[in-house]
Coordinates of C-alpha atoms and ligand atoms in Angstrom, one line a residue:
M187 CA 82.4 -6.0 68.4
T188 CA 83.5 -8.8 66.1
Q189 CA 84.4 -12.1 67.7
S190 CA 87.9 -13.5 67.5
L191 CA 88.4 -16.4 65.1
E192 CA 88.9 -18.7 68.0
Q193 CA 85.6 -17.6 69.4
I194 CA 83.9 -18.3 66.1
I195 CA 85.3 -21.8 65.9
A196 CA 84.3 -22.5 69.5
S197 CA 80.8 -21.2 69.0
A198 CA 80.4 -23.2 65.8
S199 CA 81.6 -26.4 67.6
A200 CA 79.1 -25.7 70.4
D201 CA 76.2 -25.1 68.0
F202 CA 77.0 -28.3 66.1
A203 CA 77.3 -30.3 69.2
A204 CA 73.8 -29.1 70.3
C205 CA 72.2 -30.3 67.1
A206 CA 70.5 -33.6 67.7
D207 CA 69.8 -34.6 64.1
A208 CA 70.9 -34.0 60.5
P209 CA 68.4 -31.2 59.5
S210 CA 69.2 -29.0 62.5
L211 CA 72.9 -29.5 61.8
E212 CA 72.4 -28.3 58.2
N213 CA 70.7 -25.2 59.6
A214 CA 73.5 -24.5 62.0
K215 CA 76.0 -24.9 59.1
A216 CA 74.4 -22.0 57.2
K217 CA 75.0 -19.7 60.2
Y218 CA 78.8 -20.2 59.7
L219 CA 79.4 -21.3 56.2
G220 CA 76.3 -20.0 54.3
K221 CA 76.1 -16.9 52.1
T222 CA 75.3 -14.7 55.0
G223 CA 77.3 -16.8 57.5
A224 CA 80.1 -15.7 59.9
V225 CA 82.9 -16.9 57.6
T226 CA 81.5 -15.0 54.6
D227 CA 81.3 -11.9 56.8
L228 CA 85.0 -12.3 57.7
L229 CA 85.9 -12.5 54.0
K230 CA 83.9 -9.4 53.2
G231 CA 85.7 -7.5 56.0
M232 CA 89.0 -8.0 54.2
A233 CA 88.1 -5.5 51.4
T234 CA 89.7 -2.6 53.2
L235 CA 93.0 -4.4 54.0
S236 CA 96.3 -3.8 52.4
P237 CA 97.6 -6.6 50.1
E238 CA 100.1 -7.7 52.9
E239 CA 97.4 -7.8 55.5
K240 CA 95.1 -9.6 53.1
K241 CA 97.6 -12.4 52.8
T242 CA 97.9 -13.2 56.5
R243 CA 94.3 -12.4 57.3
G244 CA 93.1 -14.6 54.3
A245 CA 95.3 -17.5 55.6
E246 CA 93.8 -17.2 59.1
I247 CA 90.2 -17.1 57.8
N248 CA 90.9 -20.2 55.7
R249 CA 92.2 -22.0 58.7
T250 CA 89.1 -20.9 60.6
K251 CA 86.9 -22.2 57.8
D252 CA 88.7 -25.5 57.7
A253 CA 88.3 -25.9 61.4
I254 CA 84.6 -25.2 61.2
E255 CA 84.2 -27.6 58.3
A256 CA 86.1 -30.3 60.3
A257 CA 83.8 -29.7 63.3
L258 CA 80.8 -30.0 61.0
R259 CA 82.0 -33.3 59.5
A260 CA 82.8 -34.7 62.8
R261 CA 79.3 -33.9 64.1
R262 CA 77.7 -35.3 60.9
D263 CA 79.6 -38.6 61.3
A264 CA 78.7 -38.7 65.0
L265 CA 75.0 -38.2 64.2
A266 CA 75.1 -40.8 61.5
A267 CA 76.7 -43.3 63.8
D268 CA 74.1 -42.6 66.5
A269 CA 71.3 -43.0 64.0
L270 CA 72.7 -46.3 62.9
N271 CA 73.2 -47.6 66.4
A272 CA 69.7 -46.7 67.3
K273 CA 68.4 -48.5 64.3
L274 CA 70.5 -51.6 65.1
A275 CA 69.3 -51.6 68.7
A276 CA 65.7 -51.3 67.5
E277 CA 66.0 -54.2 65.1
S278 CA 68.1 -56.4 67.3
I279 CA 67.1 -59.9 68.2
D280 CA 67.6 -61.1 71.8
V281 CA 69.1 -64.5 71.1
T282 CA 68.9 -65.4 74.8
L283 CA 65.1 -65.3 74.8
P284 CA 63.6 -68.8 75.1
G285 CA 61.9 -69.9 71.8
R286 CA 58.2 -70.1 71.4
G287 CA 58.4 -73.9 70.8
K288 CA 56.3 -76.0 68.5
G289 CA 53.0 -77.4 69.9
Q290 CA 53.1 -81.0 69.0
G291 CA 49.8 -82.6 68.1
G292 CA 48.9 -86.2 68.6
I293 CA 46.3 -88.7 67.5
H294 CA 43.4 -89.2 69.9
P295 CA 43.4 -92.7 71.4
V296 CA 39.9 -93.5 70.1
I297 CA 41.0 -92.4 66.6
R298 CA 44.1 -94.6 67.0
T299 CA 41.7 -97.5 67.6
W300 CA 39.6 -96.4 64.5
Q301 CA 42.7 -96.5 62.3
R302 CA 43.9 -99.8 63.8
V303 CA 40.5 -101.4 63.1
E304 CA 40.5 -100.1 59.5
E305 CA 44.0 -101.5 59.1
I306 CA 43.2 -105.0 60.4
F307 CA 39.9 -105.3 58.5
G308 CA 41.4 -103.7 55.4
S309 CA 44.1 -106.4 55.4
I310 CA 41.4 -109.1 55.1
G311 CA 39.6 -107.4 52.2
F312 CA 37.0 -105.3 54.0
D313 CA 36.0 -102.0 52.3
V314 CA 35.6 -98.9 54.5
A315 CA 32.4 -96.8 54.3
D316 CA 31.3 -93.6 55.8
G317 CA 27.8 -92.3 56.3
P318 CA 25.6 -89.6 57.8
E319 CA 25.3 -89.0 61.6
I320 CA 21.9 -87.3 61.1
E321 CA 19.9 -90.3 59.9
A322 CA 16.4 -91.0 58.7
D323 CA 14.2 -93.1 60.9
W324 CA 13.8 -95.7 58.2
F325 CA 17.6 -96.5 58.0
N326 CA 18.2 -96.3 61.7
F327 CA 15.2 -98.4 62.8
T328 CA 12.5 -99.5 60.4
A329 CA 14.8 -101.1 57.8
L330 CA 16.5 -103.0 60.6
N331 CA 13.2 -104.7 61.7
N332 CA 12.6 -102.0 64.3
P333 CA 9.3 -100.4 63.2
P334 CA 7.7 -97.5 65.0
N335 CA 6.4 -98.5 68.5
H336 CA 8.6 -101.6 68.6
P337 CA 9.7 -102.0 72.2
A338 CA 13.4 -102.5 71.2
R339 CA 13.5 -98.8 70.1
S340 CA 13.4 -97.7 73.7
M341 CA 16.8 -99.5 74.3
Q342 CA 18.3 -96.8 72.0
D343 CA 16.6 -93.5 73.0
T344 CA 18.2 -90.8 71.0
F345 CA 18.2 -87.1 69.9
Y346 CA 15.6 -86.1 67.4
V347 CA 16.1 -83.3 64.9
D348 CA 13.2 -80.8 64.3
M349 CA 12.9 -81.8 60.6
N350 CA 11.4 -84.7 58.8
G351 CA 13.3 -87.1 56.6
T352 CA 11.9 -88.4 53.2
D353 CA 10.1 -91.1 55.2
G354 CA 8.0 -88.4 56.8
L355 CA 9.4 -89.1 60.2
P356 CA 11.7 -86.8 62.2
L357 CA 15.4 -87.1 61.4
L358 CA 17.5 -88.3 64.3
L359 CA 21.1 -88.7 65.4
R360 CA 21.9 -92.3 64.6
T361 CA 21.9 -94.6 67.6
H362 CA 24.3 -97.1 66.0
T363 CA 26.3 -97.6 62.8
S364 CA 23.9 -100.3 61.7
P365 CA 22.0 -98.0 59.3
M366 CA 25.2 -98.2 57.3
Q367 CA 24.5 -101.9 56.6
V368 CA 21.4 -100.8 54.7
R369 CA 22.9 -97.8 53.0
Y370 CA 26.0 -99.6 51.8
A371 CA 24.2 -102.8 50.8
R372 CA 21.5 -100.9 48.8
M373 CA 24.3 -99.1 47.0
H374 CA 26.2 -102.2 46.1
A375 CA 23.3 -104.7 45.7
S376 CA 23.7 -104.7 41.9
D377 CA 27.4 -105.6 42.2
V378 CA 26.4 -108.6 44.2
T379 CA 23.7 -109.8 41.8
T380 CA 25.4 -108.9 38.4
K381 CA 29.1 -109.2 39.2
G382 CA 29.0 -111.8 42.0
K383 CA 31.0 -109.3 44.2
P384 CA 30.3 -109.9 47.9
I385 CA 29.4 -107.1 50.3
K386 CA 32.3 -106.9 52.7
V387 CA 32.5 -103.7 54.6
I388 CA 33.2 -101.9 57.8
A389 CA 31.7 -98.5 58.7
P390 CA 33.3 -96.7 61.6
G391 CA 31.8 -93.5 63.0
R392 CA 30.1 -91.5 65.6
T393 CA 26.8 -92.6 67.2
Y394 CA 24.5 -91.0 69.8
R395 CA 22.3 -92.0 72.7
V396 CA 20.7 -90.4 75.7
D397 CA 23.2 -92.0 78.1
S398 CA 25.8 -90.5 80.3
D399 CA 28.0 -92.1 83.0
A400 CA 31.4 -93.6 83.5
T401 CA 30.9 -96.2 80.8
H402 CA 28.4 -94.4 78.6
S403 CA 28.7 -91.1 76.7
P404 CA 25.9 -89.4 74.7
M405 CA 28.3 -89.4 71.7
F406 CA 30.5 -92.5 71.2
H407 CA 32.0 -94.4 68.3
Q408 CA 31.1 -97.7 66.8
V409 CA 32.4 -99.8 63.9
E410 CA 29.9 -101.8 61.9
G411 CA 30.9 -104.8 60.0
L412 CA 28.9 -106.6 57.2
W413 CA 29.7 -109.5 55.0
I414 CA 27.0 -110.8 52.6
D415 CA 27.5 -113.4 49.9
E416 CA 25.9 -116.7 48.8
N417 CA 27.2 -118.8 51.7
I418 CA 28.6 -116.8 54.5
S419 CA 27.9 -118.5 57.8
F420 CA 28.1 -117.9 61.5
A421 CA 31.4 -119.9 61.4
D422 CA 32.8 -117.1 59.2
L423 CA 31.7 -114.5 61.8
K424 CA 33.5 -116.4 64.5
G425 CA 36.6 -116.8 62.5
V426 CA 36.8 -113.2 61.3
Y427 CA 36.0 -111.6 64.6
T428 CA 38.2 -113.9 66.7
D429 CA 41.1 -113.2 64.3
F430 CA 40.4 -109.4 64.5
L431 CA 40.4 -109.4 68.4
R432 CA 43.6 -111.4 68.6
R433 CA 45.3 -109.0 66.2
F434 CA 43.9 -105.9 67.8
F435 CA 45.0 -107.0 71.3
E436 CA 48.2 -108.7 70.0
S437 CA 47.3 -111.7 72.0
D438 CA 47.2 -115.2 70.3
D439 CA 45.6 -116.9 73.3
L440 CA 42.7 -114.4 73.7
Q441 CA 39.5 -116.4 74.3
V442 CA 36.4 -115.4 72.4
R443 CA 32.8 -116.4 73.3
F444 CA 29.5 -116.0 71.4
R445 CA 26.7 -115.6 73.9
P446 CA 23.1 -115.8 72.6
S447 CA 21.4 -112.4 72.6
Y448 CA 18.7 -110.5 70.8
F449 CA 18.8 -107.8 68.1
P450 CA 15.8 -107.2 65.8
F451 CA 18.0 -107.2 62.7
T452 CA 19.9 -110.4 63.3
E453 CA 18.8 -114.0 63.8
P454 CA 20.5 -115.7 65.5
S455 CA 22.1 -112.9 67.5
A456 CA 25.1 -113.1 69.8
E457 CA 27.0 -110.9 72.2
I458 CA 30.7 -111.3 71.6
D459 CA 32.7 -111.6 74.9
M460 CA 36.4 -111.9 75.2
K461 CA 38.7 -113.1 78.0
F462 CA 42.2 -112.0 78.7
E463 CA 44.6 -114.7 79.7
S464 CA 47.1 -112.3 81.1
G465 CA 47.5 -108.7 82.3
P466 CA 45.3 -106.8 84.8
L467 CA 42.1 -108.1 83.3
K468 CA 43.2 -111.8 83.4
G469 CA 40.4 -114.2 83.7
K470 CA 37.6 -111.7 83.2
W471 CA 35.0 -112.1 80.4
L472 CA 34.2 -108.7 78.8
E473 CA 31.4 -107.9 76.4
I474 CA 32.9 -106.3 73.3
S475 CA 30.4 -106.4 70.4
G476 CA 26.9 -107.2 69.2
S477 CA 26.6 -109.5 66.3
G478 CA 24.5 -112.0 64.4
Q479 CA 23.4 -113.5 61.1
V480 CA 21.6 -110.8 59.1
H481 CA 17.8 -111.3 59.4
P482 CA 16.1 -112.3 56.1
S483 CA 13.8 -109.3 56.0
V484 CA 16.8 -107.0 56.5
V485 CA 18.5 -108.7 53.5
R486 CA 15.3 -108.0 51.6
N487 CA 15.7 -104.3 52.6
F488 CA 19.2 -104.4 51.2
G489 CA 17.5 -105.1 47.8
L490 CA 18.7 -108.7 47.8
D491 CA 16.9 -112.1 47.8
P492 CA 17.2 -113.6 51.3
E493 CA 16.8 -117.1 49.8
R494 CA 20.1 -116.6 48.0
Y495 CA 22.1 -114.1 50.0
I496 CA 23.1 -114.5 53.6
G497 CA 25.8 -113.2 55.9
F498 CA 26.7 -111.6 59.2
A499 CA 27.0 -108.2 60.8
F500 CA 28.6 -106.9 64.0
G501 CA 28.7 -103.6 65.8
S502 CA 31.5 -102.8 68.3
G503 CA 32.3 -99.8 70.5
L504 CA 35.5 -98.1 69.6
E505 CA 35.8 -96.6 73.1
R506 CA 35.3 -100.0 74.6
L507 CA 38.1 -101.5 72.5
T508 CA 40.3 -98.5 73.4
M509 CA 39.6 -98.8 77.2
L510 CA 40.5 -102.5 77.1
R511 CA 43.6 -102.0 75.1
Y512 CA 45.1 -99.3 77.3
G513 CA 43.4 -100.2 80.7
I514 CA 41.4 -97.0 81.0
G515 CA 38.6 -97.1 83.6
D516 CA 36.5 -94.1 82.8
L517 CA 35.1 -93.3 79.3
R518 CA 34.7 -89.6 80.1
L519 CA 38.5 -89.2 79.9
F520 CA 38.2 -89.5 76.2
F521 CA 36.0 -86.4 75.9
E522 CA 37.4 -84.0 78.5
G523 CA 40.3 -82.9 76.3
D524 CA 42.7 -83.0 79.3
L525 CA 46.2 -82.9 77.8
R526 CA 47.8 -84.8 80.7
F527 CA 45.7 -87.7 79.6
L528 CA 45.9 -87.3 75.9
K529 CA 49.7 -86.7 75.9
Q530 CA 50.2 -90.3 77.0
F531 CA 49.0 -91.5 73.6
A532 CA 50.8 -88.9 71.4
Ligands
LIG112 N1 23.8 -102.1 66.4 C1 23.9 -102.9 67.6 C2 24.1 -102.0 68.8 O1 24.4 -100.9 68.7 C3 25.0 -103.8 67.5 C4 24.9 -104.9 66.4 C5 25.4 -104.6 65.2 C6 24.3 -106.1 66.6 C7 25.3 -105.5 64.1 C8 24.2 -107.0 65.7 C9 24.7 -106.7 64.4 O2 23.8 -102.4 69.9

């Protein structure tokens, strides 16, 4: 038989409560409030009643309908609130999580030296030049008085590339920055002869040799220096280089010594040694650079008349300068990429 009004309300509330989302709730609603729903059936059933009975029965059915609608609204609101809470939970940020942090980069100690060298020489009017690491035999050796089969070549054994340069000889990884003397001077020779502008340049960069131990690396850095004009003498080299070292090491009492040596492209040639007057290296003479007065035939290879133009060159190791500045004993530390080492310079 037909259910009581209270039963209908109870069953509607139970059905609504069982709905887990808005679409199923709308389906459940149709079962009670739709065209063929329970409330509509109740209203249809009134047709046979007397006017008196209709009045009371109609009021009861309306209360039933209101109760069902109230239950529906309550369930709708509850579902909407659940959905919102779920969305908020999914989008929430846990502010107590530790942050990812910013990885802080630093400048490599050898590059710091490179920058410092550029700064010091820049302040006394030296230009800075850059050149190829894969070099032609002529620039690296022959133009520097080091022809094929010259014994001095074996002092700088290197890596050859399986491709010939325009000189018909295999290209190679430059063994020193000295080829930059030739490249730069040839490019600026006409400024010297027509404008009277001297060649005054440093060329820092990577260099390569077949060498590997605590004080030698197959790849290392040098800085070349070259000053050519009508009357640049060995005294200028001594002045410029001594001043550079004193500024680089921030030590006014640094002693500098020029010890006779041999390079095919300079004559006379000298090894530059320095002596610390304090600190852990106090009293020791340490070799820091090759140098010399540029050989006349090299000046000719610059495209300049060696009877008129003269000057000096030097080539210093940037790792060496860095090791001495910071007291580092093993060159390999520079190339291992160990952050515990590198962080000390950041
Ligand atoms: N190029 C030489 C070397 O690597 C150093 C040097 C440079 C010597 C310039 C004299 C003049 O050993």
